[in-house]
Amino acid sequence: MKRVLMLLAALVISATASFAHEFKLGDLEIHHPASKATLPGQPVGGGFMTIINHGSAPDRLVAITSDVSDDVQIHEMSVVDGVMKMRQLAEGVEIAPGATVELKPGGLHVMFMSIKQPFVEGEMIKAKLTFAKAGSIDVEFKVEAARKGAATGEGKADEPHVEHKM
């Protein structure tokens, strides 16, 4: 019985470690950088994560670089009068002291422009995040399953029109 419990404990710890996907840079914590699998020929990919500032001063995510794209941008998405608008945030994203900032679908997010090859579920995308005060850190975006219905076009009838502003 003791042996079974030890085996279960080891499995839980290893499973937790495999799902844990965090990075730390000074007072900043970056939780679970992730992307979605893309279709062949899809020109862009999104990136998502949560950033927590445990410090007493604000910081700002100002740049992201990666070998998968020569142009990685920080974007903001909003819906105005039924039209989804996306624009690049040239100045980056501020992380206030004590704040948690979520980069997620439908809001703030990373855009990997003109990707060099499709993002494949289960792979990792290496990237470098650069903050105004904390400096730079290498992270990996875990590629997760594509959005439901992406391959078939299902679910798009109710989605708003997208307007890009650069």
Coordinates of N, CA, C and O in Angstrom, one line a residue:
M1 N 0.8 -1.2 0.0 CA 0.0 0.0 0.0 C 0.9 1.3 0.0 O 0.6 2.2 -0.7
K2 N 1.9 1.2 0.8 CA 2.8 2.4 0.9 C 3.5 2.6 -0.5 O 3.6 3.8 -0.9
R3 N 3.8 1.5 -1.2 CA 4.4 1.6 -2.5 C 3.5 2.3 -3.5 O 3.9 3.1 -4.3
V4 N 2.2 1.9 -3.4 CA 1.2 2.4 -4.3 C 1.0 3.9 -4.1 O 0.9 4.7 -5.0
L5 N 1.0 4.3 -2.8 CA 0.8 5.7 -2.5 C 2.0 6.5 -3.0 O 1.9 7.7 -3.5
M6 N 3.2 6.0 -2.8 CA 4.4 6.7 -3.3 C 4.4 6.8 -4.8 O 4.8 7.9 -5.3
L7 N 3.9 5.8 -5.5 CA 3.9 5.8 -6.9 C 2.8 6.9 -7.4 O 3.1 7.7 -8.3
L8 N 1.7 6.9 -6.7 CA 0.7 7.9 -7.0 C 1.2 9.3 -6.8 O 1.0 10.2 -7.6
A9 N 1.9 9.5 -5.7 CA 2.4 10.8 -5.3 C 3.5 11.3 -6.4 O 3.5 12.4 -6.8
A10 N 4.3 10.3 -6.8 CA 5.3 10.6 -7.9 C 4.6 11.0 -9.2 O 5.0 11.9 -9.9
L11 N 3.5 10.3 -9.5 CA 2.8 10.6 -10.7 C 2.1 12.0 -10.7 O 2.2 12.8 -11.6
V12 N 1.6 12.3 -9.5 CA 0.9 13.6 -9.4 C 2.0 14.7 -9.5 O 1.8 15.7 -10.2
I13 N 3.1 14.5 -8.8 CA 4.2 15.6 -8.9 C 4.7 15.7 -10.3 O 4.9 16.8 -10.8
S14 N 4.9 14.6 -11.0 CA 5.4 14.7 -12.4 C 4.4 15.3 -13.3 O 4.7 16.1 -14.2
A15 N 3.1 15.0 -13.1 CA 2.1 15.6 -14.0 C 2.0 17.1 -13.7 O 1.8 17.9 -14.6
T16 N 2.0 17.5 -12.4 CA 2.0 18.9 -12.1 C 3.2 19.6 -12.7 O 3.0 20.7 -13.3
A17 N 4.4 19.0 -12.6 CA 5.5 19.6 -13.2 C 5.4 19.8 -14.7 O 5.8 20.8 -15.3
S18 N 4.8 18.8 -15.4 CA 4.7 18.9 -16.8 C 3.6 19.9 -17.2 O 3.7 20.5 -18.3
F19 N 2.6 20.2 -16.4 CA 1.7 21.2 -16.7 C 2.1 22.6 -16.3 O 1.7 23.6 -16.8
A20 N 3.0 22.6 -15.3 CA 3.6 23.9 -14.8 C 4.4 24.5 -15.9 O 5.2 23.9 -16.5
H21 N 4.1 25.8 -16.2 CA 4.8 26.4 -17.3 C 4.9 27.9 -17.0 O 4.2 28.7 -17.5
E22 N 5.9 28.1 -16.1 CA 6.0 29.5 -15.6 C 7.5 30.0 -15.7 O 8.4 29.2 -15.7
F23 N 7.6 31.3 -15.8 CA 8.9 31.9 -15.9 C 8.9 33.1 -14.9 O 7.9 33.7 -14.7
K24 N 10.1 33.4 -14.4 CA 10.2 34.5 -13.4 C 11.4 35.4 -13.8 O 12.5 34.9 -14.2
L25 N 11.1 36.7 -13.8 CA 12.2 37.7 -14.1 C 12.0 38.9 -13.1 O 11.0 39.6 -13.2
G26 N 12.9 38.9 -12.1 CA 12.8 39.9 -11.1 C 11.4 39.8 -10.4 O 11.1 38.7 -9.9
D27 N 10.6 40.9 -10.4 CA 9.3 40.9 -9.7 C 8.2 40.4 -10.6 O 7.1 40.3 -10.2
L28 N 8.6 40.0 -11.8 CA 7.5 39.6 -12.8 C 7.5 38.1 -12.9 O 8.5 37.4 -12.9
E29 N 6.2 37.6 -12.9 CA 6.0 36.1 -13.2 C 5.2 36.0 -14.5 O 4.3 36.8 -14.7
I30 N 5.7 35.1 -15.4 CA 5.0 34.9 -16.6 C 4.4 33.5 -16.6 O 5.2 32.5 -16.4
H31 N 3.1 33.4 -16.6 CA 2.4 32.1 -16.5 C 1.9 31.6 -17.9 O 1.3 32.3 -18.6
H32 N 2.2 30.4 -18.1 CA 1.7 29.6 -19.3 C 1.7 30.3 -20.6 O 0.6 30.5 -21.2
P33 N 2.8 30.7 -21.1 CA 2.8 31.3 -22.5 C 2.3 30.1 -23.4 O 2.8 29.0 -23.4
A34 N 1.3 30.4 -24.2 CA 0.7 29.4 -25.1 C 0.3 30.0 -26.4 O 0.1 31.2 -26.6
S35 N 0.1 29.2 -27.4 CA -0.4 29.5 -28.7 C -1.4 28.4 -29.1 O -1.5 27.4 -28.4
K36 N -2.0 28.6 -30.3 CA -2.9 27.6 -30.8 C -2.3 27.1 -32.1 O -1.7 27.8 -32.8
A37 N -2.6 25.8 -32.4 CA -2.1 25.2 -33.6 C -2.7 26.0 -34.8 O -3.8 26.5 -34.7
T38 N -2.0 26.1 -35.9 CA -2.5 26.8 -37.0 C -2.7 25.9 -38.2 O -2.1 24.8 -38.2
L39 N -3.4 26.3 -39.2 CA -3.7 25.5 -40.4 C -2.5 25.8 -41.4 O -2.0 26.9 -41.4
P40 N -2.2 24.8 -42.3 CA -1.3 25.1 -43.3 C -1.7 26.3 -44.1 O -2.8 26.5 -44.5
G41 N -0.7 27.2 -44.3 CA -1.0 28.5 -45.1 C -1.5 29.6 -44.3 O -1.6 30.7 -44.8
Q42 N -1.9 29.3 -43.0 CA -2.4 30.4 -42.2 C -1.2 31.4 -41.9 O -0.1 30.9 -41.5
P43 N -1.3 32.7 -42.2 CA -0.2 33.6 -42.1 C 0.2 34.1 -40.7 O 1.3 34.6 -40.5
V44 N -0.7 34.0 -39.7 CA -0.4 34.5 -38.4 C -0.8 33.5 -37.3 O -1.6 32.6 -37.5
G45 N -0.2 33.7 -36.2 CA -0.5 32.9 -35.0 C -0.6 33.8 -33.8 O 0.0 34.9 -33.7
G46 N -1.4 33.4 -32.8 CA -1.6 34.2 -31.6 C -0.8 33.7 -30.5 O -0.5 32.5 -30.5
G47 N -0.5 34.5 -29.5 CA 0.2 34.1 -28.3 C -0.5 34.7 -27.1 O -1.0 35.8 -27.1
F48 N -0.5 33.9 -26.0 CA -1.3 34.2 -24.8 C -0.5 33.9 -23.6 O 0.4 33.0 -23.6
M49 N -0.7 34.6 -22.5 CA 0.0 34.4 -21.2 C -0.6 35.3 -20.2 O -1.4 36.2 -20.5
T50 N -0.2 35.0 -19.0 CA -0.6 35.9 -17.8 C 0.7 36.5 -17.3 O 1.7 35.7 -17.0
I51 N 0.8 37.8 -17.0 CA 2.0 38.4 -16.4 C 1.5 39.0 -15.1 O 0.6 39.8 -15.1
I52 N 2.3 38.7 -14.0 CA 2.0 39.3 -12.7 C 3.2 40.1 -12.3 O 4.3 39.6 -12.3
N53 N 2.9 41.3 -11.8 CA 3.9 42.2 -11.2 C 3.8 42.2 -9.7 O 2.9 42.8 -9.2
H54 N 4.8 41.5 -9.1 CA 4.8 41.5 -7.6 C 5.6 42.7 -7.0 O 5.7 42.8 -5.8
G55 N 6.1 43.6 -7.9 CA 6.9 44.7 -7.4 C 6.1 45.9 -7.0 O 4.9 45.9 -7.1
S56 N 6.8 46.9 -6.6 CA 6.2 48.2 -6.2 C 6.3 49.3 -7.3 O 5.8 50.4 -7.1
A57 N 6.8 48.9 -8.4 CA 6.9 49.8 -9.6 C 6.3 49.2 -10.8 O 6.4 48.0 -11.0
P58 N 5.8 50.0 -11.7 CA 5.2 49.5 -12.9 C 6.4 49.0 -13.8 O 7.5 49.4 -13.7
D59 N 6.0 48.1 -14.7 CA 7.0 47.7 -15.8 C 6.1 47.6 -17.1 O 4.9 47.8 -17.0
R60 N 6.8 47.4 -18.2 CA 6.1 47.4 -19.5 C 6.7 46.3 -20.3 O 7.9 46.3 -20.5
L61 N 5.8 45.4 -20.9 CA 6.3 44.5 -21.9 C 6.4 45.3 -23.2 O 5.4 45.8 -23.7
V62 N 7.6 45.5 -23.7 CA 7.8 46.4 -24.9 C 8.1 45.7 -26.2 O 8.0 46.2 -27.2
A63 N 8.6 44.4 -26.1 CA 9.0 43.7 -27.3 C 8.9 42.2 -27.1 O 9.2 41.7 -26.0
I64 N 8.7 41.5 -28.2 CA 8.8 40.1 -28.3 C 9.5 39.7 -29.6 O 9.1 40.2 -30.6
T65 N 10.4 38.8 -29.5 CA 11.1 38.3 -30.7 C 11.0 36.8 -30.7 O 10.9 36.1 -29.6
S66 N 11.1 36.2 -31.9 CA 11.0 34.7 -32.0 C 11.5 34.3 -33.4 O 11.4 35.1 -34.4
D67 N 12.1 33.1 -33.5 CA 12.6 32.6 -34.8 C 11.4 32.2 -35.7 O 11.6 32.0 -36.9
V68 N 10.2 32.1 -35.2 CA 9.1 31.6 -36.0 C 8.5 32.7 -36.8 O 7.7 32.5 -37.8
S69 N 8.9 34.0 -36.5 CA 8.4 35.2 -37.2 C 9.4 36.3 -37.1 O 9.9 36.5 -36.1
D70 N 9.5 37.0 -38.2 CA 10.4 38.2 -38.2 C 9.7 39.4 -37.6 O 10.3 40.4 -37.4
D71 N 8.4 39.3 -37.4 CA 7.6 40.4 -36.9 C 6.6 39.9 -35.9 O 5.6 39.3 -36.2
V72 N 7.0 40.1 -34.6 CA 6.1 39.7 -33.5 C 5.6 41.0 -32.9 O 6.3 41.8 -32.5
Q73 N 4.2 41.1 -32.8 CA 3.6 42.3 -32.3 C 2.7 42.1 -31.1 O 2.2 41.0 -30.9
I74 N 2.6 43.1 -30.3 CA 1.6 43.1 -29.2 C 0.4 43.8 -29.7 O 0.5 44.9 -30.2
H75 N -0.8 43.1 -29.6 CA -2.0 43.7 -30.1 C -3.1 43.8 -29.0 O -3.0 43.1 -28.0
E76 N -4.1 44.6 -29.3 CA -5.2 44.8 -28.5 C -6.4 44.6 -29.4 O -6.5 45.1 -30.5
M77 N -7.4 43.8 -28.9 CA -8.6 43.6 -29.7 C -9.8 44.1 -28.9 O -9.9 43.9 -27.7
S78 N -10.7 44.7 -29.6 CA -12.0 45.2 -28.9 C -13.1 45.1 -29.9 O -12.9 45.0 -31.1
V79 N -14.3 45.1 -29.5 CA -15.5 45.1 -30.3 C -16.2 46.4 -30.1 O -16.6 46.7 -29.0
V80 N -16.4 47.1 -31.2 CA -17.1 48.4 -31.2 C -18.2 48.3 -32.3 O -17.9 48.1 -33.4
D81 N -19.4 48.5 -31.8 CA -20.6 48.4 -32.7 C -20.6 47.2 -33.6 O -20.9 47.2 -34.8
G82 N -20.3 46.0 -33.0 CA -20.3 44.8 -33.7 C -19.1 44.5 -34.6 O -19.1 43.5 -35.3
V83 N -18.2 45.4 -34.6 CA -17.0 45.2 -35.4 C -15.8 45.0 -34.5 O -15.5 45.8 -33.6
M84 N -15.1 43.9 -34.7 CA -13.9 43.6 -33.9 C -12.8 44.4 -34.5 O -12.5 44.3 -35.7
K85 N -12.1 45.2 -33.7 CA -11.0 46.0 -34.1 C -9.7 45.5 -33.4 O -9.7 45.2 -32.2
M86 N -8.7 45.3 -34.2 CA -7.4 44.9 -33.6 C -6.4 45.9 -34.0 O -6.3 46.4 -35.2
R87 N -5.5 46.3 -33.1 CA -4.5 47.3 -33.4 C -3.2 46.9 -32.6 O -3.3 46.3 -31.5
Q88 N -2.1 47.2 -33.2 CA -0.8 47.0 -32.6 C -0.6 48.1 -31.5 O -0.9 49.2 -31.7
L89 N -0.1 47.6 -30.4 CA 0.3 48.5 -29.3 C 1.8 48.8 -29.4 O 2.6 48.0 -28.8
A90 N 2.2 49.8 -30.1 CA 3.6 50.1 -30.4 C 4.4 50.3 -29.1 O 5.6 50.1 -29.0
E91 N 3.7 50.9 -28.1 CA 4.4 51.2 -26.8 C 4.4 50.0 -25.8 O 4.9 50.1 -24.7
G92 N 3.8 48.9 -26.2 CA 3.7 47.7 -25.4 C 2.6 47.7 -24.4 O 1.6 48.5 -24.6
V93 N 2.7 46.9 -23.4 CA 1.6 46.7 -22.4 C 2.2 47.0 -21.0 O 3.2 46.4 -20.6
E94 N 1.6 47.9 -20.3 CA 2.0 48.2 -18.9 C 1.5 47.1 -17.9 O 0.4 46.7 -18.0
I95 N 2.4 46.7 -17.0 CA 2.0 45.9 -15.9 C 2.2 46.7 -14.6 O 3.3 46.9 -14.2
A96 N 1.1 47.2 -14.1 CA 1.1 48.0 -12.9 C 1.6 47.2 -11.7 O 1.5 46.0 -11.6
P97 N 2.1 47.9 -10.6 CA 2.5 47.2 -9.4 C 1.3 46.4 -8.8 O 0.2 47.0 -8.7
G98 N 1.6 45.2 -8.5 CA 0.5 44.3 -7.9 C -0.5 43.9 -8.9 O -1.5 43.2 -8.5
A99 N -0.4 44.2 -10.2 CA -1.4 43.9 -11.2 C -1.1 42.5 -11.9 O 0.0 42.1 -11.9
T100 N -2.2 42.0 -12.4 CA -2.1 40.8 -13.2 C -2.7 41.2 -14.6 O -3.8 41.7 -14.7
V101 N -1.9 41.0 -15.6 CA -2.3 41.3 -17.0 C -2.4 40.0 -17.8 O -1.5 39.2 -17.8
E102 N -3.6 39.8 -18.4 CA -3.9 38.6 -19.1 C -3.8 38.9 -20.6 O -4.5 39.8 -21.1
L103 N -3.0 38.2 -21.4 CA -3.0 38.3 -22.8 C -3.7 37.0 -23.2 O -3.3 35.9 -23.0
K104 N -4.9 37.2 -23.8 CA -5.8 36.1 -24.1 C -6.6 36.4 -25.4 O -6.7 37.6 -25.8
P105 N -7.2 35.4 -26.0 CA -8.0 35.6 -27.2 C -9.1 36.6 -26.9 O -9.7 36.6 -25.8
G106 N -9.3 37.5 -27.8 CA -10.4 38.5 -27.7 C -10.0 39.8 -26.9 O -10.8 40.7 -26.7
G107 N -8.7 39.9 -26.5 CA -8.2 41.0 -25.7 C -6.8 41.3 -26.1 O -6.4 41.3 -27.3
L108 N -6.0 41.7 -25.1 CA -4.6 41.8 -25.4 C -4.0 40.5 -25.8 O -4.4 39.4 -25.2
H109 N -3.1 40.4 -26.7 CA -2.5 39.2 -27.2 C -1.2 39.5 -28.0 O -0.9 40.6 -28.4
V110 N -0.5 38.4 -28.3 CA 0.7 38.5 -29.1 C 0.3 38.0 -30.5 O -0.5 37.1 -30.7
M111 N 0.8 38.7 -31.5 CA 0.6 38.3 -32.9 C 1.9 37.9 -33.5 O 2.8 38.8 -33.7
F112 N 2.1 36.7 -33.9 CA 3.2 36.2 -34.7 C 2.8 36.5 -36.2 O 2.0 35.7 -36.7
M113 N 3.4 37.5 -36.8 CA 3.0 37.9 -38.2 C 3.8 37.1 -39.2 O 5.0 36.7 -38.9
S114 N 3.3 36.7 -40.3 CA 3.9 36.0 -41.4 C 4.8 34.9 -40.9 O 6.0 34.8 -41.1
I115 N 4.1 33.9 -40.2 CA 4.8 32.8 -39.6 C 5.5 32.0 -40.7 O 5.0 31.9 -41.8
K116 N 6.6 31.4 -40.3 CA 7.5 30.7 -41.3 C 7.0 29.3 -41.5 O 7.3 28.7 -42.6
Q117 N 6.3 28.7 -40.6 CA 5.7 27.4 -40.7 C 4.5 27.3 -39.8 O 4.5 28.0 -38.8
P118 N 3.6 26.3 -40.0 CA 2.5 26.2 -39.1 C 2.9 25.8 -37.7 O 3.9 25.2 -37.5
F119 N 2.1 26.3 -36.7 CA 2.3 25.9 -35.3 C 1.6 24.5 -35.1 O 0.4 24.4 -35.5
V120 N 2.3 23.6 -34.6 CA 1.8 22.2 -34.5 C 1.6 21.9 -33.0 O 2.5 22.1 -32.2
E121 N 0.4 21.4 -32.7 CA 0.0 21.1 -31.4 C 1.1 20.2 -30.7 O 1.6 19.3 -31.3
G122 N 1.4 20.6 -29.5 CA 2.4 19.8 -28.7 C 3.8 20.4 -28.8 O 4.7 20.0 -28.0
E123 N 4.1 21.2 -29.8 CA 5.4 21.8 -30.0 C 5.5 23.0 -29.1 O 4.6 23.5 -28.6
M124 N 6.8 23.5 -29.0 CA 7.0 24.7 -28.2 C 7.6 25.7 -29.1 O 8.4 25.4 -30.0
I125 N 7.2 27.0 -28.9 CA 7.8 28.1 -29.7 C 8.6 28.9 -28.8 O 8.2 29.5 -27.8
K126 N 9.9 29.0 -29.1 CA 10.8 29.8 -28.3 C 10.7 31.3 -28.7 O 10.5 31.6 -29.8
A127 N 10.7 32.1 -27.6 CA 10.6 33.6 -27.8 C 11.3 34.3 -26.7 O 11.6 33.7 -25.7
K128 N 11.6 35.5 -26.9 CA 12.2 36.4 -25.9 C 11.3 37.6 -25.7 O 10.9 38.3 -26.6
L129 N 10.9 37.7 -24.4 CA 10.1 38.8 -23.9 C 11.0 39.9 -23.4 O 11.9 39.6 -22.6
T130 N 10.8 41.1 -23.8 CA 11.6 42.2 -23.3 C 10.7 43.2 -22.5 O 9.7 43.7 -23.1
F131 N 11.1 43.5 -21.3 CA 10.4 44.5 -20.4 C 11.3 45.7 -20.3 O 12.5 45.6 -20.3
A132 N 10.6 46.8 -20.1 CA 11.3 48.1 -20.0 C 12.3 48.2 -18.8 O 13.4 48.7 -18.9
K133 N 11.9 47.6 -17.7 CA 12.7 47.7 -16.5 C 13.4 46.4 -16.1 O 14.6 46.3 -15.8
A134 N 12.7 45.3 -16.2 CA 13.2 44.0 -15.8 C 14.2 43.4 -16.7 O 15.0 42.5 -16.4
G135 N 14.1 43.8 -18.0 CA 15.1 43.3 -19.0 C 14.4 42.2 -19.8 O 13.2 42.2 -20.0
S136 N 15.2 41.2 -20.3 CA 14.7 40.2 -21.2 C 14.7 38.8 -20.6 O 15.5 38.5 -19.7
I137 N 13.8 37.9 -21.0 CA 13.8 36.6 -20.6 C 13.3 35.7 -21.8 O 12.5 36.0 -22.5
D138 N 14.0 34.5 -21.9 CA 13.6 33.5 -22.9 C 12.5 32.7 -22.3 O 12.5 32.2 -21.1
V139 N 11.4 32.5 -23.1 CA 10.3 31.7 -22.7 C 9.9 30.7 -23.8 O 10.5 30.9 -24.9
E140 N 9.0 29.8 -23.6 CA 8.5 29.0 -24.6 C 7.0 29.0 -24.6 O 6.4 28.8 -23.5
F141 N 6.4 29.2 -25.7 CA 4.9 29.2 -25.9 C 4.6 27.7 -26.2 O 5.0 27.2 -27.2
K142 N 3.7 27.1 -25.4 CA 3.3 25.8 -25.7 C 2.1 25.8 -26.7 O 1.2 26.6 -26.5
V143 N 2.3 25.1 -27.8 CA 1.2 25.1 -28.9 C 0.1 24.1 -28.5 O 0.4 22.9 -28.3
E144 N -1.1 24.6 -28.3 CA -2.2 23.8 -27.9 C -3.1 23.6 -29.1 O -2.9 24.1 -30.2
A145 N -4.2 22.8 -28.9 CA -5.1 22.4 -29.9 C -5.7 23.7 -30.6 O -5.9 24.7 -29.9
A146 N -6.0 23.6 -31.8 CA -6.6 24.8 -32.5 C -8.0 25.0 -32.0 O -8.6 24.1 -31.4
R147 N -8.5 26.2 -32.2 CA -9.8 26.6 -31.8 C -10.8 25.6 -32.4 O -10.7 25.2 -33.6
K148 N -11.8 25.2 -31.7 CA -12.8 24.3 -32.2 C -13.5 24.9 -33.4 O -13.9 26.0 -33.4
G149 N -13.6 24.0 -34.5 CA -14.2 24.5 -35.7 C -13.3 25.2 -36.6 O -13.7 25.6 -37.7
A150 N -12.0 25.4 -36.3 CA -11.1 26.2 -37.1 C -10.9 25.5 -38.5 O -10.9 26.2 -39.5
A151 N -10.8 24.2 -38.5 CA -10.5 23.5 -39.7 C -11.7 23.4 -40.6 O -11.6 23.4 -41.9
T152 N -12.9 23.4 -40.1 CA -14.1 23.3 -40.9 C -14.8 24.6 -41.2 O -15.7 24.7 -42.0
G153 N -14.4 25.7 -40.5 CA -15.1 26.9 -40.6 C -16.3 27.1 -39.8 O -17.0 28.0 -39.8
E154 N -16.6 26.0 -39.0 CA -17.8 26.1 -38.1 C -17.7 27.2 -37.1 O -16.6 27.5 -36.6
G155 N -18.8 27.7 -36.7 CA -18.8 28.7 -35.6 C -18.4 30.1 -36.0 O -18.3 30.9 -35.1
K156 N -18.3 30.3 -37.3 CA -17.9 31.7 -37.6 C -19.0 32.6 -38.0 O -18.8 33.8 -38.0
A157 N -20.2 32.1 -38.1 CA -21.4 32.9 -38.5 C -21.7 34.0 -37.5 O -22.1 35.1 -37.9
D158 N -21.5 33.7 -36.2 CA -21.8 34.7 -35.2 C -20.6 35.6 -34.8 O -20.8 36.5 -34.0
E159 N -19.5 35.4 -35.4 CA -18.3 36.2 -35.0 C -18.4 37.5 -35.7 O -18.8 37.6 -36.8
P160 N -17.9 38.6 -35.0 CA -18.0 39.9 -35.6 C -16.9 40.0 -36.7 O -15.9 39.3 -36.7
H161 N -17.1 41.0 -37.6 CA -16.1 41.3 -38.6 C -14.8 41.8 -37.9 O -14.9 42.5 -36.9
V162 N -13.6 41.5 -38.5 CA -12.4 41.9 -37.9 C -11.8 43.0 -38.7 O -11.7 42.9 -40.0
E163 N -11.4 44.1 -38.1 CA -10.8 45.3 -38.8 C -9.4 45.5 -38.1 O -9.3 45.6 -36.9
H164 N -8.3 45.4 -38.9 CA -7.0 45.6 -38.4 C -6.5 47.0 -38.5 O -6.7 47.6 -39.6
K165 N -5.9 47.5 -37.5 CA -5.3 48.9 -37.6 C -3.9 48.7 -37.1 O -3.6 48.2 -36.0
M166 N -2.9 49.2 -37.8 CA -1.5 49.0 -37.5 C -0.9 50.4 -37.1 O -1.3 51.4 -37.5

